[in-house]
Amino acid sequence: METDRLIEGVVKIRGYMRCGKTASMVALAVNEIQQGHYSPDKVISNVSIPSYGIVQKRNTEIIDFLARMKEDQLRGWLILIDEADQLFSHRGYSSKQQSQVLVNVWQAMKLDNMIIYTMHEGLGVDLIFRDATLMSLLPEIVGNRIVIYTIDGRYGGEPYLLEIAPVSEVFKLYNTKEAVY
């Protein structure tokens, strides 16, 4: 599949604490906005990006949005989920709620939505979420730069490197100490 975009569909950014996961997500989201793929008023995120008018939503609001995405035909949204392994644990909920919400994730590309999520190393997110993920990225802070390595892409091809803006510039875009709730 040919595309002019760096990322699309459901994208996972994984790694250990303080490796630049959230900073990478914010930098990629800002790039999507600057390229005109999404407008700030069509971003839902559990991380605020004040300079773009993106206000932090509660995790329950993110879950509610995903639950309505397919049924309400919510199109053209950029969905940012920091610490998705807290929202959609690989252990699942005690009811069918988690699976029912995540089935909608499969429709992200058909609805022209993009989901970028971060998770810690380990088992991570629910199996449905893992299977719907098109690209896996591994960030690293090298000096004052964030470098993101593509680890896996469902479209095949060789792994490649995305070099993102200076860390000091990305850190100015969001509160690095803001708790996800």
Short mmCIF file of N, CA and C in Angstrom, two decimals:
data_model
loop_
_atom_site.label_atom_id
_atom_site.label_comp_id
_atom_site.label_asym_id
_atom_site.label_seq_id
_atom_site.Cartn_x
_atom_site.Cartn_y
_atom_site.Cartn_z
N MET A 1 0.85 -1.18 0.00
CA MET A 1 0.00 0.00 0.00
C MET A 1 0.89 1.24 0.00
N GLU A 2 0.75 2.06 -1.01
CA GLU A 2 1.53 3.29 -1.11
C GLU A 2 0.84 4.41 -0.34
N THR A 3 1.62 5.19 0.36
CA THR A 3 1.07 6.31 1.11
C THR A 3 2.16 7.36 1.31
N ASP A 4 1.76 8.60 1.45
CA ASP A 4 2.71 9.68 1.72
C ASP A 4 2.84 9.94 3.21
N ARG A 5 2.16 9.15 4.01
CA ARG A 5 2.15 9.37 5.46
C ARG A 5 3.20 8.51 6.13
N LEU A 6 3.73 9.04 7.22
CA LEU A 6 4.71 8.30 8.01
C LEU A 6 4.05 7.16 8.77
N ILE A 7 2.85 7.42 9.27
CA ILE A 7 2.13 6.44 10.08
C ILE A 7 0.66 6.49 9.70
N GLU A 8 -0.08 5.41 9.96
CA GLU A 8 -1.52 5.42 9.76
C GLU A 8 -2.14 4.23 10.46
N GLY A 9 -3.46 4.29 10.60
CA GLY A 9 -4.17 3.20 11.25
C GLY A 9 -3.99 3.22 12.75
N VAL A 10 -3.67 2.08 13.30
CA VAL A 10 -3.44 1.93 14.74
C VAL A 10 -1.95 1.74 14.94
N VAL A 11 -1.35 2.66 15.70
CA VAL A 11 0.11 2.70 15.86
C VAL A 11 0.46 2.58 17.34
N LYS A 12 1.35 1.65 17.64
CA LYS A 12 1.80 1.42 19.02
C LYS A 12 3.20 2.01 19.19
N ILE A 13 3.40 2.73 20.29
CA ILE A 13 4.72 3.20 20.69
C ILE A 13 5.02 2.53 22.02
N ARG A 14 6.04 1.70 22.04
CA ARG A 14 6.31 0.91 23.24
C ARG A 14 7.72 1.18 23.75
N GLY A 15 7.91 0.87 25.02
CA GLY A 15 9.23 1.02 25.60
C GLY A 15 9.17 1.11 27.11
N TYR A 16 10.34 1.28 27.69
CA TYR A 16 10.44 1.39 29.13
C TYR A 16 10.20 2.83 29.56
N MET A 17 10.05 3.04 30.86
CA MET A 17 9.79 4.38 31.38
C MET A 17 10.92 5.32 30.99
N ARG A 18 10.51 6.56 30.66
CA ARG A 18 11.42 7.67 30.33
C ARG A 18 12.21 7.46 29.03
N CYS A 19 11.70 6.63 28.12
CA CYS A 19 12.41 6.44 26.85
C CYS A 19 11.90 7.37 25.76
N GLY A 20 10.81 8.11 26.03
CA GLY A 20 10.29 9.05 25.05
C GLY A 20 9.00 8.62 24.38
N LYS A 21 8.26 7.70 25.00
CA LYS A 21 7.01 7.22 24.40
C LYS A 21 5.99 8.34 24.22
N THR A 22 5.67 9.03 25.30
CA THR A 22 4.66 10.08 25.22
C THR A 22 5.15 11.23 24.35
N ALA A 23 6.40 11.60 24.48
CA ALA A 23 6.96 12.67 23.64
C ALA A 23 6.86 12.30 22.16
N SER A 24 7.11 11.04 21.84
CA SER A 24 6.99 10.58 20.45
C SER A 24 5.55 10.67 19.97
N MET A 25 4.62 10.25 20.82
CA MET A 25 3.21 10.32 20.45
C MET A 25 2.80 11.76 20.19
N VAL A 26 3.20 12.68 21.06
CA VAL A 26 2.85 14.09 20.90
C VAL A 26 3.49 14.63 19.62
N ALA A 27 4.76 14.32 19.39
CA ALA A 27 5.44 14.81 18.19
C ALA A 27 4.78 14.29 16.91
N LEU A 28 4.42 13.01 16.89
CA LEU A 28 3.76 12.45 15.72
C LEU A 28 2.37 13.06 15.52
N ALA A 29 1.65 13.30 16.61
CA ALA A 29 0.33 13.92 16.52
C ALA A 29 0.43 15.34 15.97
N VAL A 30 1.38 16.10 16.49
CA VAL A 30 1.58 17.47 16.00
C VAL A 30 1.96 17.45 14.52
N ASN A 31 2.78 16.49 14.11
CA ASN A 31 3.13 16.37 12.69
C ASN A 31 1.87 16.11 11.85
N GLU A 32 0.99 15.23 12.32
CA GLU A 32 -0.25 14.94 11.60
C GLU A 32 -1.12 16.19 11.47
N ILE A 33 -1.16 16.99 12.53
CA ILE A 33 -1.93 18.25 12.51
C ILE A 33 -1.27 19.24 11.55
N GLN A 34 0.04 19.41 11.65
CA GLN A 34 0.74 20.36 10.79
C GLN A 34 0.66 19.98 9.31
N GLN A 35 0.60 18.69 9.01
CA GLN A 35 0.49 18.23 7.63
C GLN A 35 -0.94 18.35 7.10
N GLY A 36 -1.88 18.71 7.98
CA GLY A 36 -3.26 18.90 7.57
C GLY A 36 -4.08 17.62 7.51
N HIS A 37 -3.55 16.52 8.05
CA HIS A 37 -4.31 15.28 8.05
C HIS A 37 -5.43 15.31 9.08
N TYR A 38 -5.22 16.04 10.18
CA TYR A 38 -6.22 16.17 11.24
C TYR A 38 -6.19 17.59 11.76
N SER A 39 -7.34 18.07 12.25
CA SER A 39 -7.38 19.39 12.87
C SER A 39 -7.45 19.21 14.38
N PRO A 40 -6.94 20.17 15.14
CA PRO A 40 -6.93 20.04 16.60
C PRO A 40 -8.31 19.78 17.22
N ASP A 41 -9.37 20.27 16.58
CA ASP A 41 -10.70 20.04 17.13
C ASP A 41 -11.21 18.62 16.88
N LYS A 42 -10.44 17.83 16.14
CA LYS A 42 -10.79 16.43 15.89
C LYS A 42 -9.75 15.50 16.51
N VAL A 43 -9.21 15.93 17.65
CA VAL A 43 -8.25 15.12 18.41
C VAL A 43 -8.86 14.84 19.77
N ILE A 44 -8.86 13.58 20.15
CA ILE A 44 -9.27 13.21 21.51
C ILE A 44 -8.07 12.52 22.13
N SER A 45 -7.71 12.96 23.34
CA SER A 45 -6.45 12.52 23.93
C SER A 45 -6.54 12.53 25.45
N ASN A 46 -5.81 11.61 26.08
CA ASN A 46 -5.70 11.67 27.54
C ASN A 46 -4.42 12.40 27.95
N VAL A 47 -3.82 13.10 26.99
CA VAL A 47 -2.69 14.00 27.24
C VAL A 47 -3.06 15.35 26.63
N SER A 48 -2.92 16.43 27.38
CA SER A 48 -3.24 17.74 26.82
C SER A 48 -2.04 18.29 26.05
N ILE A 49 -2.35 18.99 24.96
CA ILE A 49 -1.34 19.68 24.16
C ILE A 49 -1.85 21.11 24.02
N PRO A 50 -1.62 21.93 25.05
CA PRO A 50 -2.23 23.26 25.14
C PRO A 50 -1.98 24.18 23.94
N SER A 51 -0.79 24.15 23.37
CA SER A 51 -0.50 25.06 22.26
C SER A 51 -1.32 24.74 21.02
N TYR A 52 -1.97 23.59 20.98
CA TYR A 52 -2.85 23.22 19.87
C TYR A 52 -4.32 23.14 20.31
N GLY A 53 -4.59 23.57 21.55
CA GLY A 53 -5.96 23.58 22.05
C GLY A 53 -6.50 22.20 22.38
N ILE A 54 -5.63 21.23 22.56
CA ILE A 54 -6.06 19.86 22.87
C ILE A 54 -6.08 19.70 24.38
N VAL A 55 -7.27 19.44 24.90
CA VAL A 55 -7.48 19.33 26.34
C VAL A 55 -7.50 17.86 26.73
N GLN A 56 -6.89 17.56 27.85
CA GLN A 56 -6.84 16.19 28.34
C GLN A 56 -8.24 15.68 28.67
N LYS A 57 -8.55 14.50 28.17
CA LYS A 57 -9.80 13.82 28.49
C LYS A 57 -9.51 12.69 29.48
N ARG A 58 -10.50 12.36 30.26
CA ARG A 58 -10.36 11.22 31.18
C ARG A 58 -10.35 9.93 30.37
N ASN A 59 -9.73 8.91 30.93
CA ASN A 59 -9.70 7.61 30.26
C ASN A 59 -11.10 7.09 29.96
N THR A 60 -12.05 7.35 30.87
CA THR A 60 -13.43 6.91 30.63
C THR A 60 -14.01 7.58 29.39
N GLU A 61 -13.63 8.83 29.12
CA GLU A 61 -14.10 9.52 27.93
C GLU A 61 -13.51 8.91 26.66
N ILE A 62 -12.25 8.49 26.74
CA ILE A 62 -11.60 7.83 25.60
C ILE A 62 -12.32 6.50 25.32
N ILE A 63 -12.59 5.75 26.37
CA ILE A 63 -13.28 4.46 26.23
C ILE A 63 -14.67 4.67 25.63
N ASP A 64 -15.39 5.68 26.12
CA ASP A 64 -16.73 5.97 25.58
C ASP A 64 -16.65 6.35 24.11
N PHE A 65 -15.64 7.14 23.73
CA PHE A 65 -15.48 7.53 22.33
C PHE A 65 -15.26 6.30 21.46
N LEU A 66 -14.35 5.43 21.87
CA LEU A 66 -14.07 4.22 21.09
C LEU A 66 -15.31 3.33 20.99
N ALA A 67 -16.10 3.29 22.05
CA ALA A 67 -17.32 2.47 22.05
C ALA A 67 -18.34 2.99 21.03
N ARG A 68 -18.35 4.31 20.80
CA ARG A 68 -19.31 4.93 19.87
C ARG A 68 -18.76 5.07 18.45
N MET A 69 -17.47 4.91 18.27
CA MET A 69 -16.81 5.24 17.02
C MET A 69 -17.49 4.63 15.79
N LYS A 70 -17.70 3.35 15.80
CA LYS A 70 -18.28 2.67 14.64
C LYS A 70 -19.77 2.97 14.48
N GLU A 71 -20.51 2.82 15.56
CA GLU A 71 -21.96 3.01 15.49
C GLU A 71 -22.34 4.43 15.07
N ASP A 72 -21.63 5.43 15.61
CA ASP A 72 -21.92 6.83 15.31
C ASP A 72 -21.17 7.34 14.07
N GLN A 73 -20.40 6.45 13.42
CA GLN A 73 -19.63 6.82 12.22
C GLN A 73 -18.76 8.05 12.49
N LEU A 74 -18.01 8.02 13.58
CA LEU A 74 -17.12 9.13 13.93
C LEU A 74 -15.90 9.06 13.02
N ARG A 75 -15.81 9.99 12.08
CA ARG A 75 -14.78 9.97 11.04
C ARG A 75 -13.78 11.11 11.19
N GLY A 76 -12.56 10.84 10.76
CA GLY A 76 -11.53 11.87 10.69
C GLY A 76 -10.98 12.28 12.05
N TRP A 77 -10.90 11.35 12.97
CA TRP A 77 -10.41 11.65 14.32
C TRP A 77 -9.00 11.10 14.53
N LEU A 78 -8.23 11.84 15.28
CA LEU A 78 -6.93 11.39 15.77
C LEU A 78 -7.12 11.09 17.25
N ILE A 79 -6.88 9.84 17.62
CA ILE A 79 -7.11 9.39 19.00
C ILE A 79 -5.76 9.07 19.62
N LEU A 80 -5.41 9.76 20.69
CA LEU A 80 -4.14 9.58 21.38
C LEU A 80 -4.41 8.95 22.74
N ILE A 81 -3.80 7.80 22.98
CA ILE A 81 -4.01 7.10 24.25
C ILE A 81 -2.65 6.83 24.89
N ASP A 82 -2.34 7.62 25.90
CA ASP A 82 -1.10 7.40 26.64
C ASP A 82 -1.36 6.31 27.68
N GLU A 83 -0.39 5.42 27.83
CA GLU A 83 -0.47 4.32 28.78
C GLU A 83 -1.71 3.46 28.53
N ALA A 84 -1.87 3.03 27.28
CA ALA A 84 -3.03 2.22 26.90
C ALA A 84 -3.09 0.91 27.66
N ASP A 85 -1.95 0.45 28.15
CA ASP A 85 -1.96 -0.80 28.91
C ASP A 85 -2.69 -0.64 30.24
N GLN A 86 -2.91 0.59 30.69
CA GLN A 86 -3.74 0.82 31.88
C GLN A 86 -5.22 0.79 31.52
N LEU A 87 -5.57 1.27 30.33
CA LEU A 87 -6.98 1.30 29.91
C LEU A 87 -7.45 -0.05 29.42
N PHE A 88 -6.62 -0.71 28.62
CA PHE A 88 -7.01 -1.95 27.97
C PHE A 88 -5.98 -3.04 28.26
N SER A 89 -5.91 -3.40 29.51
CA SER A 89 -4.95 -4.39 29.97
C SER A 89 -5.10 -5.71 29.22
N HIS A 90 -4.01 -6.43 29.11
CA HIS A 90 -4.05 -7.76 28.50
C HIS A 90 -4.89 -8.72 29.34
N ARG A 91 -5.14 -8.37 30.59
CA ARG A 91 -5.97 -9.22 31.46
C ARG A 91 -7.45 -9.00 31.23
N GLY A 92 -7.83 -7.86 30.66
CA GLY A 92 -9.22 -7.60 30.34
C GLY A 92 -10.06 -7.20 31.53
N TYR A 93 -11.27 -6.80 31.27
CA TYR A 93 -12.23 -6.46 32.30
C TYR A 93 -12.89 -7.74 32.80
N SER A 94 -13.66 -7.61 33.85
CA SER A 94 -14.37 -8.78 34.37
C SER A 94 -15.63 -9.08 33.54
N SER A 95 -15.99 -8.15 32.66
CA SER A 95 -17.15 -8.36 31.79
C SER A 95 -16.69 -8.32 30.33
N LYS A 96 -17.63 -8.30 29.42
CA LYS A 96 -17.32 -8.26 28.00
C LYS A 96 -17.05 -6.83 27.51
N GLN A 97 -17.13 -5.85 28.40
CA GLN A 97 -17.03 -4.45 28.00
C GLN A 97 -15.77 -4.16 27.19
N GLN A 98 -14.62 -4.63 27.64
CA GLN A 98 -13.37 -4.31 26.95
C GLN A 98 -13.39 -4.83 25.51
N SER A 99 -13.79 -6.06 25.31
CA SER A 99 -13.85 -6.63 23.97
C SER A 99 -14.83 -5.89 23.09
N GLN A 100 -15.98 -5.52 23.63
CA GLN A 100 -16.98 -4.81 22.85
C GLN A 100 -16.48 -3.45 22.40
N VAL A 101 -15.73 -2.76 23.25
CA VAL A 101 -15.15 -1.47 22.89
C VAL A 101 -14.07 -1.65 21.83
N LEU A 102 -13.20 -2.61 22.03
CA LEU A 102 -12.05 -2.77 21.15
C LEU A 102 -12.37 -3.32 19.77
N VAL A 103 -13.49 -3.99 19.62
CA VAL A 103 -13.89 -4.46 18.29
C VAL A 103 -13.98 -3.27 17.33
N ASN A 104 -14.35 -2.10 17.83
CA ASN A 104 -14.45 -0.90 16.99
C ASN A 104 -13.11 -0.42 16.48
N VAL A 105 -12.03 -0.77 17.17
CA VAL A 105 -10.69 -0.33 16.76
C VAL A 105 -10.36 -0.86 15.36
N TRP A 106 -10.88 -2.02 15.01
CA TRP A 106 -10.64 -2.59 13.68
C TRP A 106 -11.14 -1.67 12.57
N GLN A 107 -12.09 -0.80 12.88
CA GLN A 107 -12.69 0.08 11.87
C GLN A 107 -11.99 1.43 11.76
N ALA A 108 -10.92 1.63 12.49
CA ALA A 108 -10.26 2.94 12.53
C ALA A 108 -9.91 3.46 11.14
N MET A 109 -9.23 2.67 10.33
CA MET A 109 -8.81 3.15 9.01
C MET A 109 -10.00 3.37 8.09
N LYS A 110 -11.01 2.51 8.15
CA LYS A 110 -12.18 2.69 7.30
C LYS A 110 -12.89 4.01 7.60
N LEU A 111 -12.81 4.45 8.85
CA LEU A 111 -13.43 5.70 9.26
C LEU A 111 -12.47 6.88 9.15
N ASP A 112 -11.30 6.66 8.55
CA ASP A 112 -10.25 7.68 8.43
C ASP A 112 -9.83 8.21 9.80
N ASN A 113 -9.79 7.31 10.77
CA ASN A 113 -9.31 7.65 12.10
C ASN A 113 -7.92 7.06 12.28
N MET A 114 -7.14 7.69 13.11
CA MET A 114 -5.84 7.16 13.48
C MET A 114 -5.79 7.06 15.00
N ILE A 115 -5.27 5.95 15.47
CA ILE A 115 -5.08 5.77 16.91
C ILE A 115 -3.59 5.60 17.15
N ILE A 116 -3.04 6.46 17.99
CA ILE A 116 -1.64 6.32 18.42
C ILE A 116 -1.69 6.05 19.91
N TYR A 117 -1.08 4.95 20.33
CA TYR A 117 -1.09 4.64 21.75
C TYR A 117 0.31 4.28 22.24
N THR A 118 0.53 4.54 23.52
CA THR A 118 1.79 4.15 24.15
C THR A 118 1.50 3.04 25.15
N MET A 119 2.53 2.23 25.37
CA MET A 119 2.44 1.17 26.37
C MET A 119 3.83 0.82 26.86
N HIS A 120 3.88 0.27 28.04
CA HIS A 120 5.15 -0.17 28.61
C HIS A 120 5.53 -1.52 28.04
N GLU A 121 6.79 -1.86 28.14
CA GLU A 121 7.24 -3.19 27.70
C GLU A 121 6.53 -4.25 28.53
N GLY A 122 6.30 -5.38 27.94
CA GLY A 122 5.62 -6.48 28.63
C GLY A 122 4.45 -6.95 27.81
N LEU A 123 3.48 -7.58 28.47
CA LEU A 123 2.33 -8.11 27.74
C LEU A 123 1.47 -7.01 27.15
N GLY A 124 1.43 -5.85 27.80
CA GLY A 124 0.79 -4.68 27.22
C GLY A 124 -0.72 -4.71 27.16
N VAL A 125 -1.25 -4.53 25.96
CA VAL A 125 -2.68 -4.31 25.77
C VAL A 125 -3.43 -5.59 25.40
N ASP A 126 -4.74 -5.48 25.41
CA ASP A 126 -5.65 -6.55 25.05
C ASP A 126 -5.28 -7.13 23.67
N LEU A 127 -5.51 -8.42 23.51
CA LEU A 127 -5.19 -9.12 22.27
C LEU A 127 -5.85 -8.48 21.05
N ILE A 128 -7.09 -8.05 21.17
CA ILE A 128 -7.79 -7.42 20.04
C ILE A 128 -7.05 -6.15 19.64
N PHE A 129 -6.63 -5.35 20.61
CA PHE A 129 -5.90 -4.11 20.33
C PHE A 129 -4.56 -4.45 19.66
N ARG A 130 -3.85 -5.43 20.18
CA ARG A 130 -2.57 -5.84 19.59
C ARG A 130 -2.75 -6.27 18.14
N ASP A 131 -3.77 -7.07 17.87
CA ASP A 131 -3.99 -7.56 16.52
C ASP A 131 -4.41 -6.47 15.55
N ALA A 132 -5.06 -5.42 16.02
CA ALA A 132 -5.48 -4.31 15.16
C ALA A 132 -4.35 -3.32 14.89
N THR A 133 -3.24 -3.46 15.60
CA THR A 133 -2.12 -2.53 15.46
C THR A 133 -1.37 -2.78 14.16
N LEU A 134 -1.19 -1.73 13.38
CA LEU A 134 -0.52 -1.84 12.09
C LEU A 134 0.97 -1.60 12.16
N MET A 135 1.39 -0.82 13.14
CA MET A 135 2.81 -0.44 13.21
C MET A 135 3.24 -0.36 14.66
N SER A 136 4.44 -0.87 14.93
CA SER A 136 5.01 -0.82 16.27
C SER A 136 6.28 0.04 16.21
N LEU A 137 6.35 1.03 17.08
CA LEU A 137 7.48 1.95 17.11
C LEU A 137 8.20 1.87 18.45
N LEU A 138 9.50 2.03 18.41
CA LEU A 138 10.32 2.01 19.61
C LEU A 138 11.12 3.31 19.66
N PRO A 139 10.79 4.21 20.60
CA PRO A 139 11.50 5.48 20.67
C PRO A 139 12.76 5.40 21.54
N GLU A 140 13.65 6.34 21.29
CA GLU A 140 14.86 6.47 22.09
C GLU A 140 15.25 7.93 22.09
N ILE A 141 15.64 8.43 23.25
CA ILE A 141 16.15 9.79 23.33
C ILE A 141 17.66 9.71 23.18
N VAL A 142 18.16 10.34 22.14
CA VAL A 142 19.59 10.34 21.83
C VAL A 142 20.05 11.79 21.86
N GLY A 143 20.80 12.14 22.90
CA GLY A 143 21.19 13.54 23.05
C GLY A 143 19.95 14.38 23.25
N ASN A 144 19.73 15.36 22.37
CA ASN A 144 18.55 16.21 22.45
C ASN A 144 17.54 15.86 21.35
N ARG A 145 17.61 14.67 20.81
CA ARG A 145 16.68 14.27 19.75
C ARG A 145 15.91 13.02 20.14
N ILE A 146 14.69 12.95 19.66
CA ILE A 146 13.91 11.73 19.80
C ILE A 146 14.05 10.99 18.48
N VAL A 147 14.46 9.76 18.56
CA VAL A 147 14.58 8.92 17.38
C VAL A 147 13.60 7.77 17.57
N ILE A 148 12.82 7.49 16.53
CA ILE A 148 11.83 6.41 16.61
C ILE A 148 12.18 5.37 15.56
N TYR A 149 12.32 4.15 16.01
CA TYR A 149 12.62 3.05 15.11
C TYR A 149 11.33 2.29 14.82
N THR A 150 11.07 1.99 13.58
CA THR A 150 9.93 1.13 13.28
C THR A 150 10.39 -0.30 13.52
N ILE A 151 9.63 -1.04 14.26
CA ILE A 151 9.96 -2.41 14.60
C ILE A 151 9.19 -3.36 13.71
N ASP A 152 7.93 -3.03 13.49
CA ASP A 152 7.06 -3.93 12.75
C ASP A 152 6.03 -3.10 12.04
N GLY A 153 5.75 -3.47 10.82
CA GLY A 153 4.68 -2.82 10.06
C GLY A 153 3.94 -3.89 9.28
N ARG A 154 2.65 -3.85 9.32
CA ARG A 154 1.84 -4.85 8.64
C ARG A 154 1.96 -4.76 7.13
N TYR A 155 2.50 -3.65 6.62
CA TYR A 155 2.62 -3.50 5.17
C TYR A 155 3.93 -4.07 4.65
N GLY A 156 4.75 -4.60 5.54
CA GLY A 156 6.02 -5.17 5.12
C GLY A 156 7.07 -4.10 4.90
N GLY A 157 8.12 -4.47 4.20
CA GLY A 157 9.20 -3.52 3.95
C GLY A 157 10.22 -3.54 5.06
N GLU A 158 11.28 -2.83 4.83
CA GLU A 158 12.38 -2.75 5.79
C GLU A 158 12.04 -1.80 6.93
N PRO A 159 12.54 -2.11 8.13
CA PRO A 159 12.38 -1.15 9.23
C PRO A 159 13.04 0.17 8.85
N TYR A 160 12.52 1.25 9.34
CA TYR A 160 13.13 2.54 9.06
C TYR A 160 13.12 3.41 10.28
N LEU A 161 13.72 4.55 10.15
CA LEU A 161 13.97 5.44 11.26
C LEU A 161 13.22 6.75 11.03
N LEU A 162 12.52 7.23 12.04
CA LEU A 162 11.91 8.55 12.00
C LEU A 162 12.66 9.42 12.99
N GLU A 163 13.20 10.52 12.54
CA GLU A 163 13.87 11.42 13.47
C GLU A 163 12.94 12.58 13.75
N ILE A 164 12.63 12.76 15.01
CA ILE A 164 11.64 13.76 15.43
C ILE A 164 12.37 15.00 15.95
N ALA A 165 11.61 16.06 16.14
CA ALA A 165 12.14 17.34 16.60
C ALA A 165 12.96 17.21 17.89
N PRO A 166 13.74 18.22 18.20
CA PRO A 166 14.51 18.18 19.46
C PRO A 166 13.60 17.94 20.67
N VAL A 167 14.07 17.13 21.58
CA VAL A 167 13.31 16.78 22.78
C VAL A 167 12.87 18.03 23.53
N SER A 168 13.76 19.00 23.64
CA SER A 168 13.44 20.21 24.38
C SER A 168 12.24 20.94 23.76
N GLU A 169 12.08 20.88 22.45
CA GLU A 169 10.94 21.51 21.77
C GLU A 169 9.66 20.71 22.00
N VAL A 170 9.75 19.39 21.94
CA VAL A 170 8.57 18.54 22.14
C VAL A 170 8.09 18.65 23.57
N PHE A 171 9.01 18.65 24.53
CA PHE A 171 8.63 18.74 25.94
C PHE A 171 7.87 20.03 26.24
N LYS A 172 8.07 21.08 25.45
CA LYS A 172 7.34 22.35 25.65
C LYS A 172 5.88 22.24 25.24
N LEU A 173 5.54 21.23 24.45
CA LEU A 173 4.19 21.10 23.91
C LEU A 173 3.19 20.51 24.90
N TYR A 174 3.67 19.79 25.91
CA TYR A 174 2.76 19.15 26.86
C TYR A 174 3.42 19.09 28.22
N ASN A 175 2.62 18.82 29.24
CA ASN A 175 3.12 18.71 30.61
C ASN A 175 3.62 17.29 30.82
N THR A 176 4.93 17.13 30.91
CA THR A 176 5.51 15.79 31.03
C THR A 176 5.18 15.12 32.37
N LYS A 177 4.68 15.89 33.31
CA LYS A 177 4.33 15.34 34.63
C LYS A 177 2.84 15.17 34.82
N GLU A 178 2.04 15.43 33.78
CA GLU A 178 0.59 15.31 33.87
C GLU A 178 0.20 13.84 34.01
N ALA A 179 -0.56 13.55 35.04
CA ALA A 179 -1.01 12.17 35.27
C ALA A 179 -2.12 11.81 34.30
N VAL A 180 -2.10 10.59 33.84
CA VAL A 180 -3.17 10.06 33.01
C VAL A 180 -4.21 9.47 33.95
N TYR A 181 -5.46 9.89 33.79
CA TYR A 181 -6.49 9.45 34.73
C TYR A 181 -7.77 9.04 34.05
#
